[in-house]
Amino acid sequence: MATGSREEKRAEIYDYEAPWQIYAMNWSCRGEPNFRLAVGSFTEDYNNSIQIITLDTDKGKFNDDRTTGSFHHPYPATKIMFKPGKPSDNGPDLLATTGDFLRIWEVKEGQPVQRRAVLSNKANSEFCAPLTSFDWHESAPEKIGTCSIDTTCTIWNIETGQVETQLIAHDKEVYDIAWGGVDVFASVSADGSVRVFDLRDKEHSTIIYESPQPETPLFRLGWNKQDSRYMATILMDSPKVVVLDIRRPTVPLAELQRHQACVNALAWAPHSSCHICTAGDDSQALIWDLTSMTQPHEGGLDPILAYSAGAEINQLQWSSAQPDWIAIAFEKKLQILRV
């Protein structure tokens, strides 16, 4: 590499400090502008915010245009996702958020963020069951699956604004959902189960895993985008991450046990089938190589990389457009880390 090139000058870590505690955040899937993220506030009232930030690599800091890049969000966003796509995609960058409803937003460079849609199937009621999470379908981006404390999962067509199907997925609150194929998704719940659904057979679901301790909720789920045989889940208030092989239900393929406090977030590498990052209340972000996870390891598998943050990490996202970069959030700070 040429001496003095921009790549050599680039730092390994960039910081952004928000005016409020951060909860939800995520990367844009676009290549231009590089390093665009959306960051959501966590304040315990109705009035919350989403801030669009973009890294200026020449200045080595994030730009956060409070005029055009910040917008009001009712209640804290439980999840934020940009529309999946290729880094070369053009046109408006769409953003989805969940809270009381599913909302779709349009992000254009230098213009205020516009709300495109508010999607709710509770037309006849002033009350709504909060949405805990959602996942945007990569190969069919008109589909978004949401999950709710009312035990349901709902599949939306965001182009028509209509519900394609709604399933009573669990016995208790559903905390997370992930697509694993064209018609296949999975969810985790306060009832302690991971269930897989096939939209071609809506009457049945398959329980892939159940908490070893009865009534221990599972609250995060990640499905490996590079190898759909594998998924990972987190038990509430547990320092352990459970890796599952859907061909061998009920028995974990591996358990990642190097965190010293409860794990809050996980993200599979978007470009590798055998790497996963986890983060938690021990202020650690750990990257694991699962290539040898089926081999016996005395004392368990060790991570290949570890990063210590300044406080408990509550959010983690791995960039699909910039796969050398991971974002973590703790307190009011967002950091992006080169891995």
Short mmCIF file of C-alpha atoms in Angstrom, two decimals:
data_model
loop_
_atom_site.label_atom_id
_atom_site.label_comp_id
_atom_site.label_asym_id
_atom_site.label_seq_id
_atom_site.Cartn_x
_atom_site.Cartn_y
_atom_site.Cartn_z
CA MET A 1 0.00 0.00 0.00
CA ALA A 2 1.32 3.43 -0.91
CA THR A 3 2.79 5.38 1.99
CA GLY A 4 0.53 8.17 3.18
CA SER A 5 -2.56 6.75 1.52
CA ARG A 6 -5.95 7.58 3.04
CA GLU A 7 -6.32 3.95 4.10
CA GLU A 8 -3.14 4.11 6.18
CA LYS A 9 -4.20 7.33 7.86
CA ARG A 10 -7.58 5.98 8.91
CA ALA A 11 -7.93 5.39 12.62
CA GLU A 12 -8.97 2.10 14.17
CA ILE A 13 -11.70 3.64 16.37
CA TYR A 14 -14.06 6.59 15.89
CA ASP A 15 -16.31 8.01 18.63
CA TYR A 16 -19.65 9.79 18.53
CA GLU A 17 -21.26 11.28 21.64
CA ALA A 18 -25.03 11.72 21.55
CA PRO A 19 -27.00 14.22 23.66
CA TRP A 20 -28.92 11.31 25.20
CA GLN A 21 -28.44 7.68 26.15
CA ILE A 22 -28.27 5.46 23.05
CA TYR A 23 -30.30 2.32 22.64
CA ALA A 24 -31.11 1.31 19.05
CA MET A 25 -28.63 1.94 16.25
CA ASN A 26 -27.61 0.47 12.91
CA TRP A 27 -25.54 0.93 9.76
CA SER A 28 -26.73 1.96 6.32
CA CYS A 29 -26.14 -0.76 3.72
CA ARG A 30 -25.07 1.83 1.13
CA GLY A 31 -21.50 2.36 0.01
CA GLU A 32 -22.04 6.11 -0.37
CA PRO A 33 -21.93 7.96 1.89
CA ASN A 34 -19.54 5.65 3.70
CA PHE A 35 -20.11 5.07 7.40
CA ARG A 36 -23.68 6.33 7.70
CA LEU A 37 -25.50 5.18 10.84
CA ALA A 38 -28.78 5.90 12.59
CA VAL A 39 -28.74 6.26 16.37
CA GLY A 40 -31.83 6.19 18.61
CA SER A 41 -32.38 7.78 22.01
CA PHE A 42 -33.56 6.08 25.17
CA THR A 43 -35.52 8.46 27.35
CA GLU A 44 -38.41 7.21 29.44
CA ASP A 45 -41.14 9.32 27.94
CA TYR A 46 -43.01 9.80 24.67
CA ASN A 47 -40.55 12.22 23.06
CA ASN A 48 -37.50 10.46 21.66
CA SER A 49 -35.18 11.06 18.71
CA ILE A 50 -33.33 9.38 15.89
CA GLN A 51 -30.10 10.97 14.66
CA ILE A 52 -28.47 10.19 11.29
CA ILE A 53 -24.69 10.49 11.52
CA THR A 54 -22.00 10.19 8.83
CA LEU A 55 -18.27 9.78 9.36
CA ASP A 56 -16.03 12.38 7.73
CA THR A 57 -12.90 10.27 7.25
CA ASP A 58 -10.76 13.30 6.32
CA LYS A 59 -11.59 15.11 9.57
CA GLY A 60 -11.78 11.88 11.56
CA LYS A 61 -15.11 12.68 13.18
CA PHE A 62 -18.84 12.16 12.75
CA ASN A 63 -21.09 14.80 11.23
CA ASP A 64 -24.52 15.01 12.89
CA ASP A 65 -26.61 17.64 11.16
CA ARG A 66 -29.24 18.36 13.82
CA THR A 67 -31.31 20.28 11.23
CA THR A 68 -31.78 17.63 8.55
CA GLY A 69 -30.46 14.44 10.19
CA SER A 70 -32.45 14.44 13.43
CA PHE A 71 -36.13 13.59 13.74
CA HIS A 72 -38.71 12.93 16.43
CA HIS A 73 -39.64 9.33 17.29
CA PRO A 74 -42.54 8.45 19.60
CA TYR A 75 -41.14 6.39 22.48
CA PRO A 76 -37.65 4.86 22.25
CA ALA A 77 -37.08 2.88 19.05
CA THR A 78 -36.68 -0.79 19.98
CA LYS A 79 -34.81 -1.47 16.74
CA ILE A 80 -33.50 0.47 13.73
CA MET A 81 -32.64 -1.02 10.34
CA PHE A 82 -31.78 0.49 6.97
CA LYS A 83 -33.21 -1.21 3.90
CA PRO A 84 -31.01 -4.17 2.91
CA GLY A 85 -29.26 -3.86 -0.41
CA LYS A 86 -25.97 -3.58 -2.24
CA PRO A 87 -23.45 -0.83 -1.45
CA SER A 88 -23.86 0.34 -5.07
CA ASP A 89 -27.63 0.94 -4.77
CA ASN A 90 -28.87 4.43 -5.61
CA GLY A 91 -31.96 6.43 -4.71
CA PRO A 92 -33.38 7.25 -1.29
CA ASP A 93 -32.07 5.25 1.65
CA LEU A 94 -35.04 3.77 3.53
CA LEU A 95 -35.01 3.28 7.29
CA ALA A 96 -37.41 1.29 9.48
CA THR A 97 -38.02 1.62 13.22
CA THR A 98 -40.23 -0.13 15.75
CA GLY A 99 -41.76 1.09 18.99
CA ASP A 100 -45.49 1.50 19.29
CA PHE A 101 -45.80 0.92 15.51
CA LEU A 102 -43.62 -0.01 12.52
CA ARG A 103 -42.51 3.16 10.76
CA ILE A 104 -40.71 3.62 7.44
CA TRP A 105 -38.55 6.72 6.85
CA GLU A 106 -36.73 8.12 3.83
CA VAL A 107 -33.20 9.48 4.20
CA LYS A 108 -31.87 11.79 1.48
CA GLU A 109 -28.52 13.54 1.59
CA GLY A 110 -28.85 17.14 2.81
CA GLN A 111 -32.65 16.97 3.21
CA PRO A 112 -34.84 16.44 6.27
CA VAL A 113 -35.75 12.83 6.95
CA GLN A 114 -39.30 12.13 5.71
CA ARG A 115 -41.75 9.66 7.24
CA ARG A 116 -43.06 7.37 4.50
CA ALA A 117 -45.45 5.13 6.43
CA VAL A 118 -46.85 4.20 9.84
CA LEU A 119 -47.97 0.56 9.76
CA SER A 120 -50.45 -0.78 12.29
CA ASN A 121 -53.06 -3.51 12.08
CA LYS A 122 -54.90 -2.22 15.17
CA ALA A 123 -57.18 0.03 13.14
CA ASN A 124 -60.10 -0.24 15.50
CA SER A 125 -58.25 0.29 18.77
CA GLU A 126 -56.51 3.26 20.34
CA PHE A 127 -54.24 0.84 22.20
CA CYS A 128 -51.35 -1.05 20.66
CA ALA A 129 -49.06 -3.77 21.96
CA PRO A 130 -45.45 -2.50 21.75
CA LEU A 131 -43.24 -4.01 19.08
CA THR A 132 -40.05 -5.45 20.57
CA SER A 133 -38.04 -5.99 17.37
CA PHE A 134 -38.20 -6.67 13.63
CA ASP A 135 -36.12 -7.98 10.73
CA TRP A 136 -36.03 -6.74 7.14
CA HIS A 137 -35.95 -9.50 4.50
CA GLU A 138 -32.71 -9.28 2.49
CA SER A 139 -33.83 -11.04 -0.70
CA ALA A 140 -37.45 -9.78 -0.58
CA PRO A 141 -37.04 -6.24 0.79
CA GLU A 142 -40.76 -5.53 0.54
CA LYS A 143 -41.15 -7.83 3.57
CA ILE A 144 -40.57 -6.92 7.19
CA GLY A 145 -41.34 -9.26 10.08
CA THR A 146 -42.18 -7.69 13.45
CA CYS A 147 -42.66 -9.23 16.89
CA SER A 148 -44.64 -8.01 19.86
CA ILE A 149 -45.32 -8.45 23.54
CA ASP A 150 -48.80 -9.69 22.53
CA THR A 151 -47.19 -13.07 21.54
CA THR A 152 -47.54 -12.45 17.79
CA CYS A 153 -45.23 -12.16 14.81
CA THR A 154 -46.54 -10.12 11.87
CA ILE A 155 -45.26 -10.19 8.30
CA TRP A 156 -45.78 -6.88 6.50
CA ASN A 157 -45.58 -5.98 2.83
CA ILE A 158 -44.30 -2.43 3.14
CA GLU A 159 -44.97 -1.65 -0.54
CA THR A 160 -48.71 -2.23 -0.13
CA GLY A 161 -48.81 -1.34 3.57
CA GLN A 162 -50.73 -4.56 4.21
CA VAL A 163 -50.27 -7.45 6.62
CA GLU A 164 -49.41 -10.64 4.74
CA THR A 165 -49.86 -12.84 7.76
CA GLN A 166 -49.96 -12.71 11.55
CA LEU A 167 -49.09 -15.69 13.70
CA ILE A 168 -49.52 -16.33 17.40
CA ALA A 169 -45.94 -17.41 17.71
CA HIS A 170 -45.38 -18.12 21.40
CA ASP A 171 -47.06 -18.48 24.78
CA LYS A 172 -45.51 -15.26 26.09
CA GLU A 173 -43.96 -12.03 24.81
CA VAL A 174 -41.89 -12.36 21.62
CA TYR A 175 -38.59 -10.51 21.97
CA ASP A 176 -36.79 -10.98 18.65
CA ILE A 177 -37.28 -12.24 15.09
CA ALA A 178 -34.88 -13.14 12.26
CA TRP A 179 -35.31 -14.22 8.65
CA GLY A 180 -33.47 -17.37 7.61
CA GLY A 181 -34.77 -17.94 4.08
CA VAL A 182 -37.33 -16.81 1.52
CA ASP A 183 -40.32 -18.04 3.54
CA VAL A 184 -38.63 -18.99 6.80
CA PHE A 185 -38.15 -16.99 9.99
CA ALA A 186 -37.46 -17.71 13.64
CA SER A 187 -38.38 -15.99 16.88
CA VAL A 188 -37.44 -16.06 20.56
CA SER A 189 -39.66 -15.40 23.52
CA ALA A 190 -40.16 -15.00 27.24
CA ASP A 191 -41.43 -18.59 27.13
CA GLY A 192 -37.80 -19.68 26.66
CA SER A 193 -38.08 -21.17 23.17
CA VAL A 194 -36.60 -20.62 19.71
CA ARG A 195 -39.26 -21.44 17.13
CA VAL A 196 -38.87 -21.68 13.36
CA PHE A 197 -41.81 -20.88 11.06
CA ASP A 198 -42.35 -21.61 7.38
CA LEU A 199 -44.89 -19.32 5.73
CA ARG A 200 -45.85 -22.16 3.37
CA ASP A 201 -47.18 -24.08 6.38
CA LYS A 202 -48.55 -21.56 8.85
CA GLU A 203 -50.23 -24.11 11.08
CA HIS A 204 -46.98 -25.53 12.40
CA SER A 205 -43.73 -24.37 13.92
CA THR A 206 -40.59 -26.21 15.02
CA ILE A 207 -39.03 -25.69 18.44
CA ILE A 208 -35.27 -25.62 17.84
CA TYR A 209 -34.18 -24.91 21.42
CA GLU A 210 -35.60 -24.33 24.87
CA SER A 211 -33.98 -22.67 27.87
CA PRO A 212 -32.43 -25.24 30.20
CA GLN A 213 -33.94 -23.38 33.15
CA PRO A 214 -37.73 -23.27 32.91
CA GLU A 215 -39.25 -19.85 32.29
CA THR A 216 -35.88 -18.26 31.44
CA PRO A 217 -36.58 -15.84 28.57
CA LEU A 218 -34.58 -15.79 25.35
CA PHE A 219 -34.37 -12.20 24.17
CA ARG A 220 -31.96 -11.96 21.21
CA LEU A 221 -31.67 -14.04 18.05
CA GLY A 222 -29.21 -13.91 15.18
CA TRP A 223 -29.46 -16.09 12.07
CA ASN A 224 -26.21 -16.63 10.18
CA LYS A 225 -26.71 -14.95 6.78
CA GLN A 226 -23.81 -16.85 5.19
CA ASP A 227 -24.81 -20.30 6.43
CA SER A 228 -28.47 -20.68 7.34
CA ARG A 229 -27.83 -23.89 9.29
CA TYR A 230 -26.63 -21.80 12.21
CA MET A 231 -28.25 -19.33 14.57
CA ALA A 232 -27.37 -17.90 17.97
CA THR A 233 -29.46 -16.76 20.92
CA ILE A 234 -29.01 -15.08 24.30
CA LEU A 235 -30.65 -16.06 27.58
CA MET A 236 -31.84 -13.12 29.65
CA ASP A 237 -29.42 -12.07 32.41
CA SER A 238 -26.92 -14.73 31.30
CA PRO A 239 -23.23 -14.42 30.39
CA LYS A 240 -23.66 -17.24 27.88
CA VAL A 241 -24.37 -17.22 24.13
CA VAL A 242 -25.91 -20.39 22.69
CA VAL A 243 -25.03 -21.39 19.10
CA LEU A 244 -27.53 -23.70 17.41
CA ASP A 245 -27.50 -25.98 14.38
CA ILE A 246 -31.08 -26.20 13.09
CA ARG A 247 -30.40 -29.74 11.82
CA ARG A 248 -29.86 -30.87 15.41
CA PRO A 249 -32.67 -29.30 17.45
CA THR A 250 -32.69 -28.98 21.25
CA VAL A 251 -28.94 -29.50 21.83
CA PRO A 252 -26.61 -26.47 21.50
CA LEU A 253 -23.83 -26.81 18.96
CA ALA A 254 -21.64 -24.60 21.18
CA GLU A 255 -21.90 -22.31 24.19
CA LEU A 256 -19.75 -19.17 24.29
CA GLN A 257 -18.90 -18.55 27.93
CA ARG A 258 -16.15 -15.95 28.23
CA HIS A 259 -18.27 -12.94 29.18
CA GLN A 260 -18.13 -12.00 32.85
CA ALA A 261 -21.62 -10.46 33.00
CA CYS A 262 -24.86 -10.75 31.06
CA VAL A 263 -24.68 -10.56 27.27
CA ASN A 264 -26.86 -7.92 25.60
CA ALA A 265 -26.17 -8.17 21.87
CA LEU A 266 -24.79 -10.39 19.14
CA ALA A 267 -24.05 -10.02 15.43
CA TRP A 268 -22.92 -12.58 12.86
CA ALA A 269 -20.25 -11.40 10.44
CA PRO A 270 -21.96 -10.33 7.20
CA HIS A 271 -19.07 -11.67 5.08
CA SER A 272 -18.05 -14.83 6.94
CA SER A 273 -20.03 -17.89 8.00
CA CYS A 274 -17.86 -18.68 11.02
CA HIS A 275 -17.41 -15.37 12.87
CA ILE A 276 -19.72 -13.80 15.44
CA CYS A 277 -19.40 -10.82 17.77
CA THR A 278 -21.00 -10.61 21.21
CA ALA A 279 -21.14 -7.78 23.76
CA GLY A 280 -22.46 -7.27 27.25
CA ASP A 281 -22.49 -5.74 30.71
CA ASP A 282 -18.84 -6.66 31.28
CA SER A 283 -18.03 -3.81 28.82
CA GLN A 284 -16.48 -6.37 26.47
CA ALA A 285 -17.04 -6.90 22.75
CA LEU A 286 -15.71 -10.34 21.82
CA ILE A 287 -15.21 -11.81 18.34
CA TRP A 288 -15.30 -15.57 18.02
CA ASP A 289 -14.09 -17.90 15.27
CA LEU A 290 -16.50 -20.84 15.24
CA THR A 291 -14.57 -22.88 12.65
CA SER A 292 -13.61 -25.44 15.28
CA MET A 293 -16.71 -25.19 17.48
CA THR A 294 -17.60 -28.84 16.91
CA GLN A 295 -14.20 -29.93 18.26
CA PRO A 296 -13.76 -30.39 22.02
CA HIS A 297 -12.08 -27.43 23.72
CA GLU A 298 -10.89 -27.89 27.26
CA GLY A 299 -12.63 -25.21 29.29
CA GLY A 300 -14.60 -23.99 26.24
CA LEU A 301 -13.89 -21.87 23.18
CA ASP A 302 -11.90 -18.63 23.55
CA PRO A 303 -12.57 -15.45 21.52
CA ILE A 304 -9.98 -14.39 18.94
CA LEU A 305 -10.41 -10.65 19.60
CA ALA A 306 -11.56 -8.66 22.62
CA TYR A 307 -12.28 -4.96 23.02
CA SER A 308 -12.98 -3.21 26.33
CA ALA A 309 -15.40 -0.28 26.20
CA GLY A 310 -15.91 2.44 28.77
CA ALA A 311 -19.15 1.03 30.15
CA GLU A 312 -21.72 -1.74 29.73
CA ILE A 313 -22.36 -2.33 26.00
CA ASN A 314 -26.07 -2.50 25.20
CA GLN A 315 -25.98 -2.52 21.39
CA LEU A 316 -23.80 -4.01 18.66
CA GLN A 317 -24.07 -4.01 14.85
CA TRP A 318 -21.69 -5.35 12.16
CA SER A 319 -21.63 -3.33 8.93
CA SER A 320 -22.57 -5.19 5.74
CA ALA A 321 -21.27 -2.38 3.50
CA GLN A 322 -18.05 -1.98 5.52
CA PRO A 323 -17.47 -5.51 6.88
CA ASP A 324 -14.19 -4.53 8.55
CA TRP A 325 -16.17 -2.34 10.96
CA ILE A 326 -18.36 -3.02 13.98
CA ALA A 327 -20.40 -0.43 15.90
CA ILE A 328 -21.05 -0.63 19.63
CA ALA A 329 -23.10 1.64 21.89
CA PHE A 330 -22.77 2.31 25.61
CA GLU A 331 -24.29 5.13 27.66
CA LYS A 332 -24.27 8.22 25.37
CA LYS A 333 -21.42 6.99 23.20
CA LEU A 334 -21.23 5.15 19.89
CA GLN A 335 -17.91 3.72 18.76
CA ILE A 336 -17.04 2.12 15.47
CA LEU A 337 -14.15 -0.33 15.63
CA ARG A 338 -12.03 -1.68 12.83
CA VAL A 339 -11.74 -5.46 13.14
#
